[in-house]
mmCIF file of C-alpha atoms in Angstrom:
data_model
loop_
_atom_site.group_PDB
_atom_site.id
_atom_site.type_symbol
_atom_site.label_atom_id
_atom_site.label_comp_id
_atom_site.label_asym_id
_atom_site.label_seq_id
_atom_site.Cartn_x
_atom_site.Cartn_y
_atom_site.Cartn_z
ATOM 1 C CA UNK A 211 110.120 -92.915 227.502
ATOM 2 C CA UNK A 212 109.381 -96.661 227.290
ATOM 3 C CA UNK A 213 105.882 -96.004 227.941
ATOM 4 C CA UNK A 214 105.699 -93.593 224.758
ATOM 5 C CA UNK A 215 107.687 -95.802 222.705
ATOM 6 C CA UNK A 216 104.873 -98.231 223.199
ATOM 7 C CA UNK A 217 102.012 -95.390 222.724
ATOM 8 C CA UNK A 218 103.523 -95.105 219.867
ATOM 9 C CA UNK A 219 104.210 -98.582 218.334
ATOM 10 C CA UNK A 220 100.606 -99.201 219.172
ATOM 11 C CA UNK A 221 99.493 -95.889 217.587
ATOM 12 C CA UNK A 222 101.429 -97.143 214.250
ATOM 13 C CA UNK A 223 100.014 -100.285 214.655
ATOM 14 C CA UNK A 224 96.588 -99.198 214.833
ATOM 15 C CA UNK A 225 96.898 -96.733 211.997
ATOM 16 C CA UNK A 226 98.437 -99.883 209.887
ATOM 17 C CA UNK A 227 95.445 -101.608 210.631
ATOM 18 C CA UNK A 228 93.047 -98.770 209.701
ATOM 19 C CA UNK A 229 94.839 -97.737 206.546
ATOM 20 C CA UNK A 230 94.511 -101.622 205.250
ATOM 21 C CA UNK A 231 90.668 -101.436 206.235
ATOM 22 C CA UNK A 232 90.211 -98.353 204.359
ATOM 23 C CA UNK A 233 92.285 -99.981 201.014
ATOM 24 C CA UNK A 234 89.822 -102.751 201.528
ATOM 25 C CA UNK A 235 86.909 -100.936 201.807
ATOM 26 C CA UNK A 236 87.344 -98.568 198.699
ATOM 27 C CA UNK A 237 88.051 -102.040 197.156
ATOM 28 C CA UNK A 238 84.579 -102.833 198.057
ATOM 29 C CA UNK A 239 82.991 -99.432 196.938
ATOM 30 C CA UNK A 240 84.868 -99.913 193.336
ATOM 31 C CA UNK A 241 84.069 -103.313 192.634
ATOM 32 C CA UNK A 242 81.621 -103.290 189.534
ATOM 33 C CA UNK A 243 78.727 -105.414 189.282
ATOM 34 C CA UNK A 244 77.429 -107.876 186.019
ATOM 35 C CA UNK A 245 74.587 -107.448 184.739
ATOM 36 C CA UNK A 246 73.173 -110.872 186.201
ATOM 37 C CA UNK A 247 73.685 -109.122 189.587
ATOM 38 C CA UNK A 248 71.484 -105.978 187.996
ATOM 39 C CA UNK A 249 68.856 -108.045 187.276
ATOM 40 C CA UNK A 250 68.456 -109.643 190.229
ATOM 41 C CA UNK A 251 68.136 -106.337 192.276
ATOM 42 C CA UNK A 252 65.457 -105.148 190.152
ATOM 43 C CA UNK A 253 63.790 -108.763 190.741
ATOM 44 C CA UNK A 254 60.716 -108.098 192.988
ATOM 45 C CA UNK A 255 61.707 -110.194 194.832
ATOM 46 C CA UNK A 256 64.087 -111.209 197.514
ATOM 47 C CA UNK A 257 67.485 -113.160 197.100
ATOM 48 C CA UNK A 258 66.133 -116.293 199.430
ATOM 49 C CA UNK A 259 63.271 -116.344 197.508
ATOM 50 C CA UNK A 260 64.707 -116.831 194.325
ATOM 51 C CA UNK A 261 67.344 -119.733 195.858
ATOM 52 C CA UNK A 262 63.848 -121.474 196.968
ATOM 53 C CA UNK A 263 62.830 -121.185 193.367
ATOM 54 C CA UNK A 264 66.267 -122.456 191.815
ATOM 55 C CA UNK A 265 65.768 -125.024 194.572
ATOM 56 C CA UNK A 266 62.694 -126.393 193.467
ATOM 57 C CA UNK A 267 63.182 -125.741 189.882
ATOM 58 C CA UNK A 268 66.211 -128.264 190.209
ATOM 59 C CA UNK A 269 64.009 -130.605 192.268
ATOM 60 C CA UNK A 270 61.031 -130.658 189.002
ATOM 61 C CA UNK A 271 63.473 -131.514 186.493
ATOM 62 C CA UNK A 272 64.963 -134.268 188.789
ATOM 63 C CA UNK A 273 61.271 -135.224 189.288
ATOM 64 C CA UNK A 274 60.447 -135.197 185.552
ATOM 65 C CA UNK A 275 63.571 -137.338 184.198
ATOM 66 C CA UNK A 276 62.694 -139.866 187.237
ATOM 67 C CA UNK A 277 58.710 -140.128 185.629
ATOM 68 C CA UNK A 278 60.088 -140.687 182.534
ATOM 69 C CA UNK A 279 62.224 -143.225 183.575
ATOM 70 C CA UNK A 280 59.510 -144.996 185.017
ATOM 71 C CA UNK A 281 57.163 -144.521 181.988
ATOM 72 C CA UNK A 282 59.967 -145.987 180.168
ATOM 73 C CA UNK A 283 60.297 -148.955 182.220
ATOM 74 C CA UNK A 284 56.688 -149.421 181.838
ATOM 75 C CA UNK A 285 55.785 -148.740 185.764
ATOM 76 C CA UNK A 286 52.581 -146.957 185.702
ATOM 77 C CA UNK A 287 50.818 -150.074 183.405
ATOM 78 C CA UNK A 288 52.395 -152.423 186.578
ATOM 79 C CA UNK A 289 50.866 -149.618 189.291
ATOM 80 C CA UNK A 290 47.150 -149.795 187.035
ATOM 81 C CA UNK A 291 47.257 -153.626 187.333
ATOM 82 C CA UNK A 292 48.077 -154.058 190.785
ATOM 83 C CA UNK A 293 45.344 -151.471 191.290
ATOM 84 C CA UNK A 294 43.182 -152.979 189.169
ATOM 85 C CA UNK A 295 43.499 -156.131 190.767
ATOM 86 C CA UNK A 296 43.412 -154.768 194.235
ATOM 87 C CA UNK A 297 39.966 -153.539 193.328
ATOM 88 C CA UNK A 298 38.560 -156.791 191.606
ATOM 89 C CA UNK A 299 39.117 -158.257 195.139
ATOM 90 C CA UNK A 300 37.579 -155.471 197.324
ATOM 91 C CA UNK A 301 34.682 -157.116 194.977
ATOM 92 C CA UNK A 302 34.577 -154.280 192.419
ATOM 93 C CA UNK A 303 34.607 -156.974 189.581
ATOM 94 C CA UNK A 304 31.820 -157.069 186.796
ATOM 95 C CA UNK A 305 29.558 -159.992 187.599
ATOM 96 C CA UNK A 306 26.302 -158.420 186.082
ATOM 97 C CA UNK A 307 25.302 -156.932 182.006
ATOM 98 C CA UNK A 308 22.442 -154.518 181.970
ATOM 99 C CA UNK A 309 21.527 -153.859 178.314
ATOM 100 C CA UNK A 310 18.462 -151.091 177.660
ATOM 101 C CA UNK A 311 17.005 -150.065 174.128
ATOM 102 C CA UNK A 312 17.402 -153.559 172.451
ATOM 103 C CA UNK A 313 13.311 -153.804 171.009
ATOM 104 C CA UNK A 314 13.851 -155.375 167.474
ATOM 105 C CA UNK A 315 17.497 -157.029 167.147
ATOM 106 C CA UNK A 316 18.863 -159.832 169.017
ATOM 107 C CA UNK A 317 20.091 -159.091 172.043
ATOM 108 C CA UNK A 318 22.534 -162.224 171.717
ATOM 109 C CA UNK A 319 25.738 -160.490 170.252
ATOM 110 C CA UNK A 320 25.016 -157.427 172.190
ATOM 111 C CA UNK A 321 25.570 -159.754 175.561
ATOM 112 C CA UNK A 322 28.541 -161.543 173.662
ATOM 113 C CA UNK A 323 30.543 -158.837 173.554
ATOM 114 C CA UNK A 324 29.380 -157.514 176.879
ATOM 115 C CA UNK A 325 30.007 -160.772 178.398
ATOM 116 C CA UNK A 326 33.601 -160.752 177.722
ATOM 117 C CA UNK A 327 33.662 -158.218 180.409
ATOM 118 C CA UNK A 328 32.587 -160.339 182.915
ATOM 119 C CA UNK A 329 35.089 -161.343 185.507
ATOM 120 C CA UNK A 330 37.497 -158.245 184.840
ATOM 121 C CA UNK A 331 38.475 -155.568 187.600
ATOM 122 C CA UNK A 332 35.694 -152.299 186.978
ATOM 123 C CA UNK A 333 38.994 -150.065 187.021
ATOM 124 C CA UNK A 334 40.107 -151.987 183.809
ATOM 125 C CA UNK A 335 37.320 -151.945 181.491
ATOM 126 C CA UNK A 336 38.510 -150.326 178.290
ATOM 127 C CA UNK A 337 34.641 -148.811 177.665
ATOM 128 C CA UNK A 338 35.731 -147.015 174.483
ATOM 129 C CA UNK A 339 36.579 -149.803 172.988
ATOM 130 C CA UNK A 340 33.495 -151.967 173.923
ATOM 131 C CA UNK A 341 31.279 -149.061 172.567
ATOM 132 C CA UNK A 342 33.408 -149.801 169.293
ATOM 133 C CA UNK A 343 32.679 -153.143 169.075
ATOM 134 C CA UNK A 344 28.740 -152.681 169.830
ATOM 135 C CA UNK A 345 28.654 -149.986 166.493
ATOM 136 C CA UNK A 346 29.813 -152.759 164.717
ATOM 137 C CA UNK A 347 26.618 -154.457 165.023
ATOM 138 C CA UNK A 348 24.073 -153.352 161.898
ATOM 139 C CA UNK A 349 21.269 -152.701 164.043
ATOM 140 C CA UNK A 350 23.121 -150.343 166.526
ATOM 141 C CA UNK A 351 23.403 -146.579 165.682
ATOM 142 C CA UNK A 352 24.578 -145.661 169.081
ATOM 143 C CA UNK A 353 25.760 -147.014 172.358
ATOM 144 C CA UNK A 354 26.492 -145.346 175.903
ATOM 145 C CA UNK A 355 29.074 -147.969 177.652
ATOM 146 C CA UNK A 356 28.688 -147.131 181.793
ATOM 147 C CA UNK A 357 29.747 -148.416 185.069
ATOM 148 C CA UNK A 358 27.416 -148.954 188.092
ATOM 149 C CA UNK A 359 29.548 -149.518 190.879
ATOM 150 C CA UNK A 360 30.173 -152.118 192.475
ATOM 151 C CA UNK A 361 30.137 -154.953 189.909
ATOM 152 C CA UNK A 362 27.562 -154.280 187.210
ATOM 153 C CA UNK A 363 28.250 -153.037 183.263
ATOM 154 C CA UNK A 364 25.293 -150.913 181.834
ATOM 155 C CA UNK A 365 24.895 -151.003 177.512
ATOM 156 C CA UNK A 366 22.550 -148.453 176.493
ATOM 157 C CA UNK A 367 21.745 -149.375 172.882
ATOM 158 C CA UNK A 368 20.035 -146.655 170.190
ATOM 159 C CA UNK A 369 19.014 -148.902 167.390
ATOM 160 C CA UNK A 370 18.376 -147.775 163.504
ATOM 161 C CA UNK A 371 14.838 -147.663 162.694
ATOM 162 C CA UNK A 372 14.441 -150.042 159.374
ATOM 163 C CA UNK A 373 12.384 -148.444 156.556
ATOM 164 C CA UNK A 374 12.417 -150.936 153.867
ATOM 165 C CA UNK A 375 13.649 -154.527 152.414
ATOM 166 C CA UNK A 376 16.428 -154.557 150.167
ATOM 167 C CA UNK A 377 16.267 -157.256 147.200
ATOM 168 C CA UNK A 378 20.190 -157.868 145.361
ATOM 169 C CA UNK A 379 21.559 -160.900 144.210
ATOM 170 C CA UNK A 380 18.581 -163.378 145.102
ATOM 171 C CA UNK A 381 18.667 -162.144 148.989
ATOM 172 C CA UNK A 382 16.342 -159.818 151.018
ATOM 173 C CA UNK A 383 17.891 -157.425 153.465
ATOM 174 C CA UNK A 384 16.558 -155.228 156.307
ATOM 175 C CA UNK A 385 18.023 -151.740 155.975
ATOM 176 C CA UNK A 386 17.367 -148.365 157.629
ATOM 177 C CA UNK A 387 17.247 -145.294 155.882
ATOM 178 C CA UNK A 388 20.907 -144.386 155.081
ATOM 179 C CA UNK A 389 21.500 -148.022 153.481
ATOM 180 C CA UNK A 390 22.890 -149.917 156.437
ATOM 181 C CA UNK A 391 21.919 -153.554 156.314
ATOM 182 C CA UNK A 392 20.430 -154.945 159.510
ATOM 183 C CA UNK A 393 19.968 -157.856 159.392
ATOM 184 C CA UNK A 394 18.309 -160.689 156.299
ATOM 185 C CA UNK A 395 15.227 -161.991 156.253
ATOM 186 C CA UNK A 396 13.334 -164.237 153.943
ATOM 187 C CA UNK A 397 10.678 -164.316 151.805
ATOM 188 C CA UNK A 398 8.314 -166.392 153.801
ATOM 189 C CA UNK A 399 8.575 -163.563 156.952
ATOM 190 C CA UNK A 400 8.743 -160.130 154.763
ATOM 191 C CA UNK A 401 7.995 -157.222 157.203
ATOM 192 C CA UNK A 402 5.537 -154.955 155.756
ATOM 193 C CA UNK A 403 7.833 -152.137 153.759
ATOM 194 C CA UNK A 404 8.486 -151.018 150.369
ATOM 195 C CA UNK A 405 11.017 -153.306 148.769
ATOM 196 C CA UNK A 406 13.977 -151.546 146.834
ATOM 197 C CA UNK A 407 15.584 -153.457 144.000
ATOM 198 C CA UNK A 408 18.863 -153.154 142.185
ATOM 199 C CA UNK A 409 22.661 -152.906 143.170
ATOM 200 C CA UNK A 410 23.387 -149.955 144.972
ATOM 201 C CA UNK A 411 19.364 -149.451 146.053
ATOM 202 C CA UNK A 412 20.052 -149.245 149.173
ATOM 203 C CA UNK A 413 22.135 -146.629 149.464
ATOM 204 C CA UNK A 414 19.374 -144.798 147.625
ATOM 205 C CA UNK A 415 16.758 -145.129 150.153
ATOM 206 C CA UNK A 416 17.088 -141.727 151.490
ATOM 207 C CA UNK A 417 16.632 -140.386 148.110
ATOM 208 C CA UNK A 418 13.457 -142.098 147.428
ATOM 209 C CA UNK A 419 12.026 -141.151 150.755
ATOM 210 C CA UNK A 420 12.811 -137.777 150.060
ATOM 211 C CA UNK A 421 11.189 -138.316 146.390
ATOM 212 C CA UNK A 422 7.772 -139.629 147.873
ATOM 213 C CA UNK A 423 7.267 -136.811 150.600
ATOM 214 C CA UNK A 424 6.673 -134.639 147.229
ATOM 215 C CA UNK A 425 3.417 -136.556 146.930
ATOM 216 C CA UNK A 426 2.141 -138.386 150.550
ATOM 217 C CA UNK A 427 -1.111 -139.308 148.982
ATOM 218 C CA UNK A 428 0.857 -142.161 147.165
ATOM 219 C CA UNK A 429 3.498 -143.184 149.681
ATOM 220 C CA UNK A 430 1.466 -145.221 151.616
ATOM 221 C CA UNK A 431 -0.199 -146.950 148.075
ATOM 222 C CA UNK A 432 4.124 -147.786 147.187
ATOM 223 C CA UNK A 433 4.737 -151.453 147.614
ATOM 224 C CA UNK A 434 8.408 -151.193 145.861
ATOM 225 C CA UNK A 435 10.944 -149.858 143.691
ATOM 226 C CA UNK A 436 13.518 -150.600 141.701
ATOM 227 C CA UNK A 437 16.776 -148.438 141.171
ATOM 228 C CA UNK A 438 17.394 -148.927 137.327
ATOM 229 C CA UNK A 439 20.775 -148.643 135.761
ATOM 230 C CA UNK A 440 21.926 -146.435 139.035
ATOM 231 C CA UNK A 441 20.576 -143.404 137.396
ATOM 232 C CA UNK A 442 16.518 -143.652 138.104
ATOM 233 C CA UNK A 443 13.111 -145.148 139.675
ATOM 234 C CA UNK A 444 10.783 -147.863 138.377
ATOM 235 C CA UNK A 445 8.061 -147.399 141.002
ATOM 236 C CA UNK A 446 5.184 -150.365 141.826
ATOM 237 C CA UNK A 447 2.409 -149.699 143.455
ATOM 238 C CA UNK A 448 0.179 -152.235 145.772
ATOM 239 C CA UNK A 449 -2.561 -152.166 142.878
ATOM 240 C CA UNK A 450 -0.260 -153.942 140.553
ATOM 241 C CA UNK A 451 1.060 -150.521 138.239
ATOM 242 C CA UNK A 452 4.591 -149.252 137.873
ATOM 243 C CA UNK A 453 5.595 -145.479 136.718
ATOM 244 C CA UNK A 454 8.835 -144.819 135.498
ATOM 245 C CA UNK A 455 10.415 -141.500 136.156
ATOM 246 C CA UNK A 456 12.911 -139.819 134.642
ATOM 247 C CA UNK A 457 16.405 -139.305 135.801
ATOM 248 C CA UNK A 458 17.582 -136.258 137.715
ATOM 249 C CA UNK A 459 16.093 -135.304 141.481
ATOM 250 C CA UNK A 460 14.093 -132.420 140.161
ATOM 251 C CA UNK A 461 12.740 -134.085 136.922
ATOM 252 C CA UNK A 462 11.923 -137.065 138.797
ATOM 253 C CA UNK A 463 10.160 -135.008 141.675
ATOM 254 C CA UNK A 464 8.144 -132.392 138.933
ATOM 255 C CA UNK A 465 7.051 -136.014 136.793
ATOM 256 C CA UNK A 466 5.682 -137.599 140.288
ATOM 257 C CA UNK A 467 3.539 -134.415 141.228
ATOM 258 C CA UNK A 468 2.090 -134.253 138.070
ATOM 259 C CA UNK A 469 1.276 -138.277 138.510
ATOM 260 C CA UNK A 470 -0.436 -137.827 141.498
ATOM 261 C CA UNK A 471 -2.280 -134.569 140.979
ATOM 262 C CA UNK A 472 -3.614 -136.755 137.690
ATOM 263 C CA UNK A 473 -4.532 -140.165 139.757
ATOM 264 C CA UNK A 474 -6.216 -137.446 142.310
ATOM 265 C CA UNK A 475 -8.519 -136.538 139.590
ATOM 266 C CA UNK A 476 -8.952 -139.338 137.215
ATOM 267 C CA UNK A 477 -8.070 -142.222 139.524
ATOM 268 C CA UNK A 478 -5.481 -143.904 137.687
ATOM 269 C CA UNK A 479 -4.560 -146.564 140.074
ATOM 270 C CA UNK A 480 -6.732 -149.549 140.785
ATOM 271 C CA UNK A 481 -7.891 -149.436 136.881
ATOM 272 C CA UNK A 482 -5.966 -152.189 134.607
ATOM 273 C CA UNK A 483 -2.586 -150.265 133.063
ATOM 274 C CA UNK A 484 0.037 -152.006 133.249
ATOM 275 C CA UNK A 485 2.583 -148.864 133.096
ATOM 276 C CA UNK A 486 3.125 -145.396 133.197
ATOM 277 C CA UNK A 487 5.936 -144.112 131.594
ATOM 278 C CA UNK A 488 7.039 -140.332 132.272
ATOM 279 C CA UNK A 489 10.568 -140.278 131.196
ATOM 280 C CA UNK A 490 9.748 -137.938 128.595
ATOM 281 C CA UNK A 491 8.517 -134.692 130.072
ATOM 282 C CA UNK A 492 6.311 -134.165 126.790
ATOM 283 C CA UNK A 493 4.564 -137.950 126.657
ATOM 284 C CA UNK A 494 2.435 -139.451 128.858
ATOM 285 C CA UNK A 495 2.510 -143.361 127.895
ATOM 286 C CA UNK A 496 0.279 -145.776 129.345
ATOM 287 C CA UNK A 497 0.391 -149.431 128.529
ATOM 288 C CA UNK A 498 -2.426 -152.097 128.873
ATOM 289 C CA UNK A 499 -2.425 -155.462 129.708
ATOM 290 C CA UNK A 500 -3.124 -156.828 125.876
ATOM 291 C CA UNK A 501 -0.169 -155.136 125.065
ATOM 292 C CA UNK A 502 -1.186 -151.896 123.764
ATOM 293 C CA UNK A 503 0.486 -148.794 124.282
ATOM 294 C CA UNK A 504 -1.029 -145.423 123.965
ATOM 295 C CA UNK A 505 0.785 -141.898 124.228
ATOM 296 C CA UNK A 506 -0.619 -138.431 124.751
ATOM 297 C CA UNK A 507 0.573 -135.250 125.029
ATOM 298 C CA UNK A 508 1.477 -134.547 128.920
ATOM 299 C CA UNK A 509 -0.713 -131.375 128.843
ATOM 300 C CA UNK A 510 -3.588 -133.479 127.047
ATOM 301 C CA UNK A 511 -3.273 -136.358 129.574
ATOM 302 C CA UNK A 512 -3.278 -133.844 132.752
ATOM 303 C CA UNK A 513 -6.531 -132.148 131.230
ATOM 304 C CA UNK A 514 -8.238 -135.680 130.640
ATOM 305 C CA UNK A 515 -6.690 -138.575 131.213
ATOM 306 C CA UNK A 516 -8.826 -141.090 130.477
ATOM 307 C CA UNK A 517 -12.504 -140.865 131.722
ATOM 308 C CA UNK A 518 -13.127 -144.723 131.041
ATOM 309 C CA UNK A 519 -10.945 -147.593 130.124
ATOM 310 C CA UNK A 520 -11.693 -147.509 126.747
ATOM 311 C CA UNK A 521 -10.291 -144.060 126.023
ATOM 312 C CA UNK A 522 -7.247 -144.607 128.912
ATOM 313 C CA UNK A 523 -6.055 -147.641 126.180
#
C-alpha cells in the first residue's frame, strides 16, 4: 500500500505539473500580437536581419553627429593642411608657370598673379579663383587654370581680338568688339583700325560692325566714326569725306546701301565733298569745301549723282 500511495502522489504530481503546462501554453496560443509584430512578419525579411539593420542604422547616425562635430571644430581644414603640407614636401610644390596663348598683351600681370602661386603645396591651389583673377585682365576673354604634376602651374590664356581704337576724353583706347578696353595707347603708336569717337562708342562697336557688313565694298575705305548724341553715326572715310546717317538700325543700314550702290556708280569718294548728309531719307546733301551746300532729291541723286564736280556742287 505504501508503494501505491507513492504511485499515486507521483501520478498527482505529474498531472499538477501537466495541467500548469497546459494553462501556460493556451496562455501562449491566446496572447494577441501588435501590429508592429504584424509588420515585421510580413517583412521579407528575417528578424536577424533587420537587428543588423537597426544595428547599423544606430551606428550612421552616431557616425554623422561625430562628422559634424568635427566639421564644427574645423578638423577637415586642419586634415587638408597637414595634407597639403605633407605633399609640398614629397616635392609636389609649384616651382614652375607655364603660360600659352599670350601673342599681343603683356605677359607681365599674367605671371604676377601666377607667381603668387609659387612656393604653395599643388593640393592647395585654389584654381577657381586664380582663373578669376586672370578674367580680370582686359585682354583675357578666357583662361583654363591646370596642374602638371609634380610642381608646375599651366595658364592657358584666350585673348579678345581688338577691332578698333576708342577716342573719349582726350585718351585713345584699344577695345575688342563688345566694348572692353584693353589696354591705351597713344597717338604716336596708333594700330591701324577704325577709330570710334564719343562717350559710350565703344560699347557701340558691335553695332557698327554689324552696320558696315551691309556694304563690304566700303569697310575697308572706313578710317573712323563718331557716335553722335548716343543716338547715330558720323562716318569718315580714309579719302577725307564723312556721311551722316540717320538714327534707327534699319534707317541707318537702308541710307548706307543706297551710299554705296551710288559711290559704286558715280565714284563719290576720292572727289572733293566735304559731306554727305542722309539723315533725311528724301535729301541727298552734299557739301563742298568753299562752303557750298547742294541738295537733291534722293531718287534724283541715285539716278545721277553728279557726273563731274561742277554739277556734284
Amino acid at each position: 500500500m505504501a508503494e501505491a500511495r507513492i504511485r499515486r502522489g507521483g501520478t498527482a504530481r505529474m498531472s499538477s505539473k501537466g495541467s500548469a503546462a497546459g494553462r501556460g501554453g493556451r496562455g501562449r496560443s491566446l496572447k494577441r500580437q501588435s501590429w508592429v509584430d504584424k509588420l515585421i512578419e510580413h517583412l521579407p525579411v528575417s528578424e536577424a536581419t533587420l537587428q543588423r539593420m537597426a544595428s547599423w542604422t544606430i551606428v550612421g547616425i552616431f557616425g554623422a553627429i561625430l562628422v559634424a562635430i568635427a566639421i564644427y571644430l574645423g578638423l577637415p581644414e586642419v586634415a587638408r593642411q597637414q595634407a597639403a603640407d605633407m605633399a609640398a614636401r614629397a616635392g609636389f610644390e609649384v616651382e614652375k608657370v607655364e603660360v600659352r596663348g599670350v601673342e599681343r598683351m603683356d605677359e607681365l600681370p599674367v605671371y604676377n598673379i601666377a607667381l603668387g602661386q609659387v612656393d604653395r603645396s599643388m593640393l592647395s591651389l585654389d584654381l577657381p579663383h586664380v582663373r578669376q583673377q586672370m578674367l580680370k585682365l582686359g585682354w583675357v576673354k578666357d583662361a583654363r587654370i591646370s596642374r602638371r604634376l609634380p610642381d608646375t602651374l599651366v595658364v592657358d590664356i584666350v585673348e579678345r581680338d581688338p577691332v578698333a581704337v576708342w577716342q573719349h576724353d582726350g585718351q585713345l583706347h584699344l577695345i575688342d568688339v563688345s566694348g572692353v578696353v584693353l589696354q591705351s595707347v597713344s597717338a604716336s603708336a596708333m594700330p591701324d583700325l577704325p577709330l570710334v569717337v564719343g562717350p559710350n562708342a565703344n560699347r557701340q562697336t558691335a553695332g557698327l560692325n554689324k552696320l558696315m557688313e551691309n556694304a563690304p565694298a566700303l569697310k575697308p575705305m572706313l578710317a573712323g566714326a563718331t557716335w553722335v548724341g548716343n543716338r547715330r553715326w558720323d562716318l569718315r572715310f580714309q579719302s577725307g569725306e564723312t556721311l551722316s546717317l540717320p538714327e534707327g538700325d534699319t534707317q541707318s543700314a537702308s541710307a548706307l546701301v543706297n551710299f554705296a550702290r551710288m559711290d559704286g556708280v558715280n565714284r563719290l569718294l576720292g572727289r572733293g565733298i566735304v559731306r554727305f548728309d542722309m539723315r533725311d531719307p528724301d535729301r541727298f546733301v552734299l557739301r563742298l569745301p568753299q562752303g557750298r551746300v547742294e541738295e537733291k532729291p534722293m531718287e534724283g541723286a541715285t539716278s545721277a549723282a553728279a557726273p563731274s564736280s561742277g554739277e556734284e556742287g
